Structures are given as C-alpha cells and as structure tokens.
mmCIF file of C-alpha atoms in Angstrom:
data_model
loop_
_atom_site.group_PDB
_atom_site.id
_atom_site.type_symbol
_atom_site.label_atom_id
_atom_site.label_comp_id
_atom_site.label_asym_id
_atom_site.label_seq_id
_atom_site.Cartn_x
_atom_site.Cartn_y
_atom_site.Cartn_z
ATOM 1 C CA UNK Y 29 -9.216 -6.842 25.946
ATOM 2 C CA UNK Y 30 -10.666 -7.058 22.619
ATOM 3 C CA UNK Y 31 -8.604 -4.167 20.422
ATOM 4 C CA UNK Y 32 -9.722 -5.166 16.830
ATOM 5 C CA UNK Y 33 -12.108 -6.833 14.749
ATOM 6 C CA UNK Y 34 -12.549 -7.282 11.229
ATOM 7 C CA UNK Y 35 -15.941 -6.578 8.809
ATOM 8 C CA UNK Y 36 -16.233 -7.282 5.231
ATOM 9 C CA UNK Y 37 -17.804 -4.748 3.127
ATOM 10 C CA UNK Y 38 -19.362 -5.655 -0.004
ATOM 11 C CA UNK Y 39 -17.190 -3.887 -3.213
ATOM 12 C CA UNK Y 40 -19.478 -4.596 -6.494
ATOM 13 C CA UNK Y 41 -20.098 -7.734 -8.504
ATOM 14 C CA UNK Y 42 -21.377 -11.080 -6.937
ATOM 15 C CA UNK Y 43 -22.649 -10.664 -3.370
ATOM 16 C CA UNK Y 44 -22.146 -14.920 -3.406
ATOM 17 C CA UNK Y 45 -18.305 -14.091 -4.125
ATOM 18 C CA UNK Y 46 -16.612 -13.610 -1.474
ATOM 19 C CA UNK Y 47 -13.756 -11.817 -3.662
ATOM 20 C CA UNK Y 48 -16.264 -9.171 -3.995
ATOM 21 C CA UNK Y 49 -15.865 -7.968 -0.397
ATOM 22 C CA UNK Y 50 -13.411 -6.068 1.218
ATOM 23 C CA UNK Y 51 -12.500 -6.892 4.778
ATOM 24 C CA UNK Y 52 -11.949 -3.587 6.849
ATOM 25 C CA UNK Y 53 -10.748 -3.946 10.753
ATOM 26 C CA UNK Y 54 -12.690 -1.536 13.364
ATOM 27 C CA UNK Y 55 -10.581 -0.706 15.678
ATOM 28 C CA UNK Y 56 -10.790 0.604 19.121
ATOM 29 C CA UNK Y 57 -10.452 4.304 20.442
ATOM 30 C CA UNK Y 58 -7.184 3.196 22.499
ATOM 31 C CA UNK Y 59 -5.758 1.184 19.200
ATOM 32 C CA UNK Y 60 -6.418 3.774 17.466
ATOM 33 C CA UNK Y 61 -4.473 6.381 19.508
ATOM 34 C CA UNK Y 62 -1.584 3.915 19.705
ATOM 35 C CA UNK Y 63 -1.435 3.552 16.290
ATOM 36 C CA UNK Y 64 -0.932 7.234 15.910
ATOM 37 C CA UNK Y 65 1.784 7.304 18.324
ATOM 38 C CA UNK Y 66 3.790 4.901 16.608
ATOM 39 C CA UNK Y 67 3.501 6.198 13.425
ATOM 40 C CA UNK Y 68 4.104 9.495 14.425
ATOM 41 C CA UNK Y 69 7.168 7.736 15.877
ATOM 42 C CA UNK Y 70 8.400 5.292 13.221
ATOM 43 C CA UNK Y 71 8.057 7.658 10.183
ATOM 44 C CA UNK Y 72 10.903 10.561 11.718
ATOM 45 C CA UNK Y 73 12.623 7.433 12.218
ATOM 46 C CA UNK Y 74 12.846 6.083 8.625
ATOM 47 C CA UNK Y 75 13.291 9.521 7.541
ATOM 48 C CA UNK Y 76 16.540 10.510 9.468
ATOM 49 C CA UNK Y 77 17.955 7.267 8.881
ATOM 50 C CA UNK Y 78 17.195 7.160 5.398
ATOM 51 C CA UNK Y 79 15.656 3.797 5.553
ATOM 52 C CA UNK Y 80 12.796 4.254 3.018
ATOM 53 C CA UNK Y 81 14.371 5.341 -0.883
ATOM 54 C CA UNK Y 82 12.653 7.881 -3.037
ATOM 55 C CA UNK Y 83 11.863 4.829 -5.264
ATOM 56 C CA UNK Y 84 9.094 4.143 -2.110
ATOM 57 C CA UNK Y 85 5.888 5.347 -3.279
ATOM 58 C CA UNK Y 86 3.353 3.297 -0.904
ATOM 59 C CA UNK Y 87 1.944 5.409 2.101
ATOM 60 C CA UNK Y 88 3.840 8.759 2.018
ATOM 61 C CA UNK Y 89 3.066 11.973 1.971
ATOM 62 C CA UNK Y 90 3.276 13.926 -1.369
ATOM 63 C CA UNK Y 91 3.750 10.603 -3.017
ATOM 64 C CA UNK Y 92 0.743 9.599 -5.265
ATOM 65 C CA UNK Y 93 0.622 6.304 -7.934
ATOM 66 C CA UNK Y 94 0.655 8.647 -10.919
ATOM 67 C CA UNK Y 95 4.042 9.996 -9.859
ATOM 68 C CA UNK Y 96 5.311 6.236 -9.851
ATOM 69 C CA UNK Y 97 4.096 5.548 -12.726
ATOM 70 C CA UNK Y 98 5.419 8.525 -14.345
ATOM 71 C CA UNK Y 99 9.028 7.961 -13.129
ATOM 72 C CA UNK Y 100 8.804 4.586 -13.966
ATOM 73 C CA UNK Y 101 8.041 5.884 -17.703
ATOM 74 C CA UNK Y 102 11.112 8.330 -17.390
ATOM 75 C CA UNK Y 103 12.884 5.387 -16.746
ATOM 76 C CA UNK Y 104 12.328 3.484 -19.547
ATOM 77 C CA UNK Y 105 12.620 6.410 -21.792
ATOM 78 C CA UNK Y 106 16.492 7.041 -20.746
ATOM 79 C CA UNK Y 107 17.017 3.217 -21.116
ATOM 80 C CA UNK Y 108 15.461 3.413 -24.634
ATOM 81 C CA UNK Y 109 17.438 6.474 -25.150
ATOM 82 C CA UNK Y 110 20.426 5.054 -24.282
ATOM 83 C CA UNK Y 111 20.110 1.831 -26.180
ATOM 84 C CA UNK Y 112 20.694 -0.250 -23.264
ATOM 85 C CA UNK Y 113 17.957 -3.359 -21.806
ATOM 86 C CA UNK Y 114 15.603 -3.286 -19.380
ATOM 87 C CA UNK Y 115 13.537 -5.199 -18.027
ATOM 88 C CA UNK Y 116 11.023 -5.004 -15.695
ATOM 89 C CA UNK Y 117 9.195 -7.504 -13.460
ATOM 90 C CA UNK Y 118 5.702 -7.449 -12.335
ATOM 91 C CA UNK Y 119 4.141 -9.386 -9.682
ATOM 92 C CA UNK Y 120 0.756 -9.557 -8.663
ATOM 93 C CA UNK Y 121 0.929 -10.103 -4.604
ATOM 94 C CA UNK Y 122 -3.068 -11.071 -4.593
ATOM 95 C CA UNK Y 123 -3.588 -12.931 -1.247
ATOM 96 C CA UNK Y 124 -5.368 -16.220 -2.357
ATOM 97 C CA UNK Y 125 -8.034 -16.832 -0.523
ATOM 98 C CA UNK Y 126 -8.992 -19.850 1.893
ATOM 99 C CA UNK Y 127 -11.400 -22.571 0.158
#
C-alpha cells in the first residue's frame, strides 16, 4: 500500500532551478488520520515529561518566530548589561541538493 508521495511545487525565480521548487508529500486519508493520532499522542507526552524546553520554538502552539527572536534579543541585552560574552552560533541546516 502506497501511503505517500511527494510533488514539487514551483516557489518563484527560475522554473529551470530546481531550488526554486518546494517538494510537498500528499498523503493518504489513512496516513493522514494516523498522523493525527500520534501527534495527538506524542505531544501530552513531551509535555508531562518535560522533554521539550521553553527555549523550543519550532511547531508549538502559542509559539511564533517573532517571540524567538525577541527572547533571543532579551538575551543579549542582559549579557550586554551585565558585561559578560556571548556568543552565538548560527548554522544554516540547508539540505544540499543531489547533482
């Protein structure tokens, strides 16, 4: 049984790019529902055993990017305050793509 496949949708820029598309999986109706169950499963789970920290911004509710980026400014205003160092790393996780 065939539960996934994957499309690419064109983004913007160079149709002959293939960086310019965006590959999206359609999934079946039963995937779909099992997906829902586990999550509906896993997440309680993380929560009561405190797995995921408050620093964990990625898919959760009430958590939004401009939050992060706003604590991570908060951040380096105490260290500046402070007069201690920071420093921060920054890693782009791009996946590189097949030639």
């Amino acid at each position: 049984m065939k539960l996934a496949k994957v499309k690419l949708f064109y983004k913007k820029g160079d149709r002959y790019d293939i960086q310019t598309y965006r590959p999206i999986s359609i999934i079946s109706v039963f995937a779909k529902l099992l997906e829902r169950l586990m999550f509906n499963k896993l997440i309680p789970l993380l929560y009561k055993n405190k797995i995921l920290t408050d620093a964990q911004y990625d898919f959760r509710k009430g958590k939004c990017t401009e939050r992060a980026v706003q604590s991570f400014i908060e951040i380096i205003q105490e260290a500046l305050d402070k007069g201690t160092h920071l420093i921060a790393i920054f890693i782009d996780l791009k996946k590189p793509m097949m030639q």
